[in-house]
């Protein structure tokens, strides 16, 4: 039994703390890059109150089809992002995964990779899912490579599905199967 | 403005009739084979109450464009189509269809309804692309979508499980320029 379900080497998965987190997350949404890398909705800053409403809605959703975690550093407990396992279809063992690191200052430090590994372990070994799906925007190749490094395969390219910066881009659907994730764990354990 | 938006060769798109349609839809849902072509949700017969609720949800109201499908010959209700989840800033929308009366499968009725809905997406909603999902085992539907001009864009591997087998979910898309080219070619015939 791996008791360290929530602790990685750099970050941990934790419950949201809306009173403390809302200001920080509201700050992220004032950066258009953050919004355009996390959503296809028209970019729009969110107030701390709006962020709190989002968390209240998440807490109210007790249907068991989504699991949301705040990502905090192990070193000082600072909020750096979030990860969500969403739209779970229990009969089929599938879900979508969404991950964001909020501040550009926290990118490239390994927080995202660490959080993704935790979320994948949670998906496959706690929720017992068969596959997880992630979405990537063509104009953000870094995010697509991020998922591919973790074993995801680009399975679908929805042509011209996104209109931004005066041109059209692909919406990429990536998938990771449990057995492919598992075999990577074995290889890493041996290494 | 020559084109008939709602009338095809075999079927027409109509508004749902909340009085008489629910009974018919509930009857379709006794056919698990139909439910398993349409949805990943666990198959379950629909109660009349549920059908009425769903029909309310599918009422056209800004972000949902749904129609019931009736035959031209007998004015018989045979299915439904929907354009849902529009992303207006990207001009994209999702397409869905169910032909519930299996006496009308494989005879061109579904394809006619797909064509009308796609035409509506491009010519009335002014979309740039239409996306759909279809299950790998629904060969008849894939062929119908290809006839209308949809292109296979990839497959989500093993994205569902039925009868102990893992099944791919296919993504298909059609772009405005592809639709225009198809209709122009047909006009020249």
Coordinates of C-alpha atoms in Angstrom, one line a residue:
Chain A
X1 CA 0.0 0.0 0.0
X2 CA 1.3 3.4 -1.0
X3 CA 0.1 5.7 1.8
X4 CA 1.7 8.7 0.2
X5 CA -1.2 9.3 -2.1
X6 CA -1.1 13.1 -1.7
X7 CA 2.6 13.8 -1.3
X8 CA 5.0 14.1 -4.2
X9 CA 8.6 15.2 -4.1
X10 CA 7.9 18.9 -4.6
X11 CA 4.1 19.4 -4.2
X12 CA 1.2 17.9 -2.5
X13 CA -2.5 17.6 -3.4
X14 CA -4.7 19.3 -0.8
X15 CA -8.2 20.5 -0.2
X16 CA -9.1 23.9 -1.4
X17 CA -9.0 26.7 1.2
X18 CA -11.2 29.3 -0.5
X19 CA -10.7 32.0 2.2
X20 CA -7.0 32.0 1.7
X21 CA -6.8 30.8 -1.9
X22 CA -9.4 33.0 -3.6
X23 CA -7.2 36.2 -3.7
X24 CA -4.2 34.2 -5.2
X25 CA -6.3 32.5 -7.9
X26 CA -8.1 35.8 -8.7
X27 CA -4.6 37.2 -9.3
X28 CA -3.8 34.4 -11.8
X29 CA -6.9 35.2 -13.8
X30 CA -5.6 38.7 -14.5
X31 CA -2.9 37.2 -16.7
X32 CA -4.3 36.6 -20.2
X33 CA -1.7 33.9 -20.8
X34 CA -3.0 31.9 -17.9
X35 CA -6.6 32.2 -19.1
X36 CA -5.7 31.3 -22.7
X37 CA -3.7 28.3 -21.7
X38 CA -6.4 26.9 -19.4
X39 CA -9.7 27.7 -21.2
X40 CA -11.3 28.3 -24.6
X41 CA -13.8 30.7 -23.0
X42 CA -13.3 34.4 -23.8
X43 CA -10.6 35.6 -21.4
X44 CA -12.1 37.3 -18.4
X45 CA -10.6 38.2 -15.1
X46 CA -12.3 36.7 -12.0
X47 CA -12.8 38.5 -8.7
X48 CA -11.9 36.7 -5.5
X49 CA -15.7 36.5 -4.8
X50 CA -16.2 34.8 -8.2
X51 CA -13.5 32.3 -7.4
X52 CA -15.1 31.6 -4.0
X53 CA -18.4 31.0 -5.8
X54 CA -16.6 28.4 -8.1
X55 CA -15.3 26.6 -5.0
X56 CA -18.8 26.7 -3.4
X57 CA -20.2 25.1 -6.5
X58 CA -17.5 22.4 -6.5
X59 CA -18.2 21.6 -2.9
X60 CA -21.9 21.3 -3.6
X61 CA -21.4 18.8 -6.5
X62 CA -21.6 15.6 -4.5
X63 CA -22.4 13.4 -7.5
X64 CA -18.9 12.0 -7.4
X65 CA -18.1 12.8 -10.9
X66 CA -15.2 15.2 -10.2
X67 CA -12.3 15.4 -7.8
X68 CA -10.6 18.8 -7.4
X69 CA -7.2 19.4 -5.6
X70 CA -5.2 22.5 -4.7
X71 CA -1.6 22.0 -5.5
X72 CA 0.8 23.4 -2.7
X73 CA 4.5 23.3 -2.3
X74 CA 5.8 20.8 0.3
X75 CA 8.4 23.3 1.3
X76 CA 6.1 26.1 2.5
X77 CA 2.5 25.1 1.7
X78 CA 2.2 27.9 -0.8
X79 CA -0.6 27.5 -3.4
X80 CA 0.9 27.1 -6.9
X81 CA -2.0 25.6 -8.9
X82 CA -4.7 23.1 -9.1
X83 CA -5.6 19.8 -10.7
X84 CA -9.0 18.4 -11.4
X85 CA -10.1 14.9 -12.4
X86 CA -13.4 15.7 -14.0
X87 CA -16.4 14.3 -16.0
X88 CA -15.8 10.8 -14.6
X89 CA -17.8 8.1 -16.4
X90 CA -17.8 5.4 -13.8
X91 CA -19.3 2.7 -16.0
X92 CA -16.5 3.1 -18.5
X93 CA -13.6 4.0 -16.1
X94 CA -12.8 7.3 -17.9
X95 CA -12.2 10.9 -16.9
X96 CA -10.8 14.2 -18.1
X97 CA -7.8 15.7 -16.3
X98 CA -7.1 19.4 -16.1
X99 CA -4.0 20.9 -14.5
X100 CA -2.8 24.5 -14.1
X101 CA 0.2 26.2 -12.5
X102 CA -1.0 29.7 -11.8
X103 CA 2.0 32.0 -11.9
X104 CA 4.6 32.1 -14.7
X105 CA 7.2 32.3 -11.9
X106 CA 6.3 28.8 -10.8
X107 CA 6.5 27.2 -14.3
X108 CA 9.5 25.1 -15.2
X109 CA 10.3 24.1 -11.7
X110 CA 8.8 20.6 -11.9
X111 CA 5.7 21.5 -9.8
X112 CA 3.4 20.6 -12.7
X113 CA 5.0 17.3 -13.5
X114 CA 5.0 16.3 -9.9
X115 CA 1.3 17.3 -9.5
X116 CA 0.4 15.4 -12.7
X117 CA 2.1 12.2 -11.4
X118 CA 0.1 12.5 -8.2
X119 CA -3.1 13.0 -10.1
X120 CA -2.4 10.1 -12.4
X121 CA -1.7 7.8 -9.4
X122 CA -4.9 9.0 -7.8
X123 CA -6.8 8.4 -11.0
X124 CA -5.5 4.9 -11.6
X125 CA -4.8 3.5 -8.1
X126 CA -7.5 5.3 -6.1
X127 CA -10.4 5.9 -8.5
X128 CA -9.4 2.7 -10.5
X129 CA -10.0 4.4 -13.8
X130 CA -9.0 2.7 -17.1
X131 CA -8.0 5.9 -19.0
X132 CA -7.7 9.6 -18.6
X133 CA -8.1 12.3 -21.3
X134 CA -6.4 15.7 -21.5
X135 CA -6.9 18.6 -23.9
X136 CA -4.2 20.7 -25.5
X137 CA -4.3 23.8 -27.6
X138 CA -2.0 23.9 -30.7
X139 CA -0.7 27.3 -29.8
X140 CA 0.6 26.0 -26.5
X141 CA 2.9 23.1 -27.6
X142 CA 4.6 23.2 -24.2
X143 CA 1.5 21.9 -22.5
X144 CA 1.1 19.2 -25.2
X145 CA 4.7 18.0 -24.7
X146 CA 4.1 18.1 -20.9
X147 CA 1.4 15.5 -21.2
X148 CA 3.3 13.5 -23.8
X149 CA 6.3 13.3 -21.5
X150 CA 4.0 11.7 -18.9
X151 CA 3.0 9.0 -21.5
X152 CA -0.1 10.6 -23.0
X153 CA -0.6 10.0 -26.7
X154 CA -2.2 12.7 -29.0
X155 CA -5.2 10.8 -30.3
X156 CA -7.4 13.4 -32.0
X157 CA -6.7 16.6 -33.7
X158 CA -9.8 18.7 -34.1
X159 CA -8.9 20.8 -37.1
X160 CA -9.4 24.6 -37.0
X161 CA -11.4 24.2 -33.7
X162 CA -9.9 27.3 -32.0
X163 CA -9.9 30.9 -33.3
X164 CA -7.2 33.0 -31.6
X165 CA -4.7 35.7 -32.7
X166 CA -6.3 35.9 -36.1
X167 CA -5.9 32.3 -37.1
X168 CA -7.2 28.9 -36.5
X169 CA -5.6 26.2 -34.4
X170 CA -6.1 22.5 -33.6
X171 CA -7.7 21.3 -30.4
X172 CA -5.7 18.2 -29.5
X173 CA -7.2 15.4 -27.5
X174 CA -4.6 13.3 -25.6
X175 CA -5.2 9.9 -23.8
X176 CA -3.3 7.8 -21.3
X177 CA -4.3 4.2 -20.6
X178 CA -3.8 2.6 -17.2
X179 CA -1.6 -0.2 -18.5
X180 CA 0.7 2.3 -20.3
X181 CA 1.0 4.3 -17.1
X182 CA 1.6 1.2 -15.0
X183 CA 4.4 -0.1 -17.3
X184 CA 6.2 3.3 -16.9
X185 CA 6.0 3.0 -13.1
X186 CA 7.7 -0.3 -13.3
X187 CA 10.4 1.0 -15.5
X188 CA 11.0 4.0 -13.3
X189 CA 11.1 1.8 -10.2
X190 CA 13.8 -0.4 -11.8
X191 CA 15.9 2.6 -13.0
Chain B
X1 CA -32.7 32.6 -50.2
X2 CA -33.5 29.5 -52.2
X3 CA -32.8 26.9 -49.7
X4 CA -35.4 25.1 -47.5
X5 CA -33.8 25.1 -44.1
X6 CA -36.0 22.5 -42.5
X7 CA -37.1 20.3 -45.4
X8 CA -34.8 17.6 -46.9
X9 CA -35.5 14.8 -49.4
X10 CA -37.0 12.3 -46.9
X11 CA -37.5 14.1 -43.6
X12 CA -38.1 17.5 -42.1
X13 CA -36.9 19.2 -38.9
X14 CA -39.8 20.2 -36.7
X15 CA -40.3 21.5 -33.1
X16 CA -41.0 18.9 -30.5
X17 CA -44.7 18.3 -29.7
X18 CA -44.8 18.2 -25.9
X19 CA -48.3 16.5 -26.0
X20 CA -47.9 13.7 -28.4
X21 CA -44.1 13.1 -28.8
X22 CA -43.1 11.8 -25.3
X23 CA -45.0 8.5 -25.6
X24 CA -43.1 7.8 -28.9
X25 CA -39.7 8.6 -27.4
X26 CA -40.4 6.5 -24.3
X27 CA -41.2 3.6 -26.7
X28 CA -37.8 4.0 -28.5
X29 CA -36.0 3.7 -25.2
X30 CA -37.2 0.1 -24.7
X31 CA -34.6 -0.7 -27.4
X32 CA -31.3 -1.0 -25.5
X33 CA -29.5 -1.3 -28.9
X34 CA -30.7 2.2 -29.8
X35 CA -29.6 3.6 -26.4
X36 CA -26.2 2.0 -26.8
X37 CA -25.6 3.6 -30.2
X38 CA -26.5 7.1 -28.8
X39 CA -24.9 7.5 -25.4
X40 CA -22.2 6.3 -23.1
X41 CA -24.6 6.6 -20.1
X42 CA -25.8 3.2 -18.8
X43 CA -28.8 2.2 -20.9
X44 CA -32.1 2.7 -19.0
X45 CA -35.7 2.9 -20.3
X46 CA -36.9 6.4 -20.1
X47 CA -40.0 7.2 -18.1
X48 CA -42.5 9.6 -19.5
X49 CA -41.5 12.1 -16.8
X50 CA -37.9 11.9 -17.8
X51 CA -38.7 12.3 -21.5
X52 CA -40.7 15.4 -20.7
X53 CA -37.8 16.8 -18.6
X54 CA -35.3 16.0 -21.4
X55 CA -37.5 17.7 -24.0
X56 CA -37.6 20.8 -21.8
X57 CA -33.8 20.7 -21.6
X58 CA -33.5 20.3 -25.3
X59 CA -35.9 23.3 -26.0
X60 CA -34.0 25.7 -28.2
X61 CA -32.8 28.6 -26.0
X62 CA -29.7 30.3 -27.2
X63 CA -27.2 27.6 -26.6
X64 CA -29.3 24.6 -27.8
X65 CA -30.7 24.0 -31.2
X66 CA -32.7 20.8 -31.2
X67 CA -35.3 19.4 -33.6
X68 CA -37.5 16.4 -33.9
X69 CA -37.3 14.5 -37.2
X70 CA -40.4 13.6 -39.1
X71 CA -40.8 11.8 -42.4
X72 CA -42.1 13.8 -45.3
X73 CA -44.2 11.0 -46.6
X74 CA -46.2 10.1 -43.5
X75 CA -45.3 12.9 -41.1
X76 CA -44.1 10.2 -38.7
X77 CA -41.8 11.0 -35.8
X78 CA -38.7 8.9 -36.2
X79 CA -35.9 10.7 -34.3
X80 CA -34.2 13.9 -33.2
X81 CA -31.1 16.0 -33.9
X82 CA -29.3 18.6 -31.9
X83 CA -26.6 21.3 -32.2
X84 CA -25.4 21.9 -28.7
X85 CA -22.5 23.5 -26.7
X86 CA -21.8 26.2 -29.2
X87 CA -18.5 28.0 -28.7
X88 CA -19.5 31.3 -30.3
X89 CA -16.1 33.0 -30.2
X90 CA -14.6 30.0 -32.1
X91 CA -17.7 29.3 -34.2
X92 CA -17.8 25.6 -33.3
X93 CA -20.7 23.4 -32.2
X94 CA -21.4 19.8 -31.4
X95 CA -23.8 17.6 -33.4
X96 CA -25.9 14.7 -32.1
X97 CA -28.6 12.5 -33.6
X98 CA -30.9 9.6 -32.7
X99 CA -33.1 7.8 -35.1
X100 CA -35.3 6.0 -32.6
X101 CA -37.6 4.1 -34.9
X102 CA -35.4 1.3 -36.2
X103 CA -37.7 0.6 -39.1
X104 CA -36.1 3.7 -40.6
X105 CA -32.4 2.7 -40.1
X106 CA -30.2 2.2 -43.2
X107 CA -32.6 3.8 -45.6
X108 CA -31.2 7.3 -45.9
X109 CA -33.5 9.0 -43.4
X110 CA -30.7 9.6 -40.9
X111 CA -28.3 10.9 -43.5
X112 CA -31.0 13.3 -44.7
X113 CA -31.4 14.6 -41.1
X114 CA -27.7 14.9 -40.6
X115 CA -27.4 17.0 -43.8
X116 CA -30.2 19.3 -42.7
X117 CA -28.7 19.8 -39.2
X118 CA -25.2 20.5 -40.7
X119 CA -26.7 22.9 -43.2
X120 CA -28.4 24.7 -40.3
X121 CA -25.1 24.9 -38.4
X122 CA -23.3 26.5 -41.3
X123 CA -26.0 28.6 -42.9
X124 CA -28.1 29.7 -40.0
X125 CA -25.7 29.6 -37.0
X126 CA -22.8 30.6 -39.3
X127 CA -20.5 28.1 -37.7
X128 CA -16.9 27.4 -38.9
X129 CA -16.9 23.7 -37.9
X130 CA -19.2 21.0 -36.5
X131 CA -17.8 18.2 -34.3
X132 CA -19.3 14.8 -33.4
X133 CA -18.5 11.7 -31.4
X134 CA -19.5 8.3 -32.6
X135 CA -18.7 4.8 -31.1
X136 CA -16.4 2.5 -33.1
X137 CA -19.1 -0.2 -33.4
X138 CA -21.6 2.2 -35.0
X139 CA -20.5 1.5 -38.5
X140 CA -23.7 2.6 -40.1
X141 CA -23.5 6.1 -38.5
X142 CA -19.9 6.6 -39.5
X143 CA -20.7 5.8 -43.1
X144 CA -23.6 8.3 -43.0
X145 CA -21.4 11.0 -41.5
X146 CA -18.8 10.4 -44.2
X147 CA -21.5 10.8 -46.9
X148 CA -22.4 14.2 -45.5
X149 CA -18.7 15.2 -45.5
X150 CA -17.4 14.6 -42.0
X151 CA -13.8 13.6 -41.7
X152 CA -12.4 11.2 -39.1
X153 CA -10.0 13.2 -37.0
X154 CA -8.9 10.6 -34.5
X155 CA -10.0 8.0 -32.0
X156 CA -10.0 8.1 -28.2
X157 CA -8.6 4.6 -27.5
X158 CA -10.6 2.3 -25.2
X159 CA -12.8 5.2 -24.1
X160 CA -15.8 3.0 -23.3
X161 CA -16.6 -0.5 -22.3
X162 CA -19.5 -2.6 -23.4
X163 CA -20.1 -6.4 -23.1
X164 CA -16.6 -6.8 -21.6
X165 CA -14.8 -5.1 -24.6
X166 CA -13.0 -1.8 -24.6
X167 CA -14.2 0.4 -27.5
X168 CA -12.8 3.5 -29.1
X169 CA -14.7 6.7 -29.4
X170 CA -14.3 8.4 -32.7
X171 CA -14.1 12.1 -33.3
X172 CA -15.3 13.5 -36.7
X173 CA -15.4 17.1 -37.9
X174 CA -16.6 19.0 -40.9
X175 CA -15.3 22.5 -41.8
X176 CA -17.4 25.2 -43.5
X177 CA -15.1 25.1 -46.6
X178 CA -15.7 21.3 -46.9
X179 CA -19.5 21.8 -46.6
X180 CA -19.5 24.5 -49.2
X181 CA -17.4 22.4 -51.6
X182 CA -19.9 19.4 -51.2
X183 CA -23.0 21.5 -51.7
X184 CA -21.5 23.2 -54.8
X185 CA -20.5 19.8 -56.3
X186 CA -24.1 18.6 -55.7
X187 CA -25.5 21.7 -57.3
X188 CA -23.5 21.0 -60.5
X189 CA -24.9 17.5 -60.8

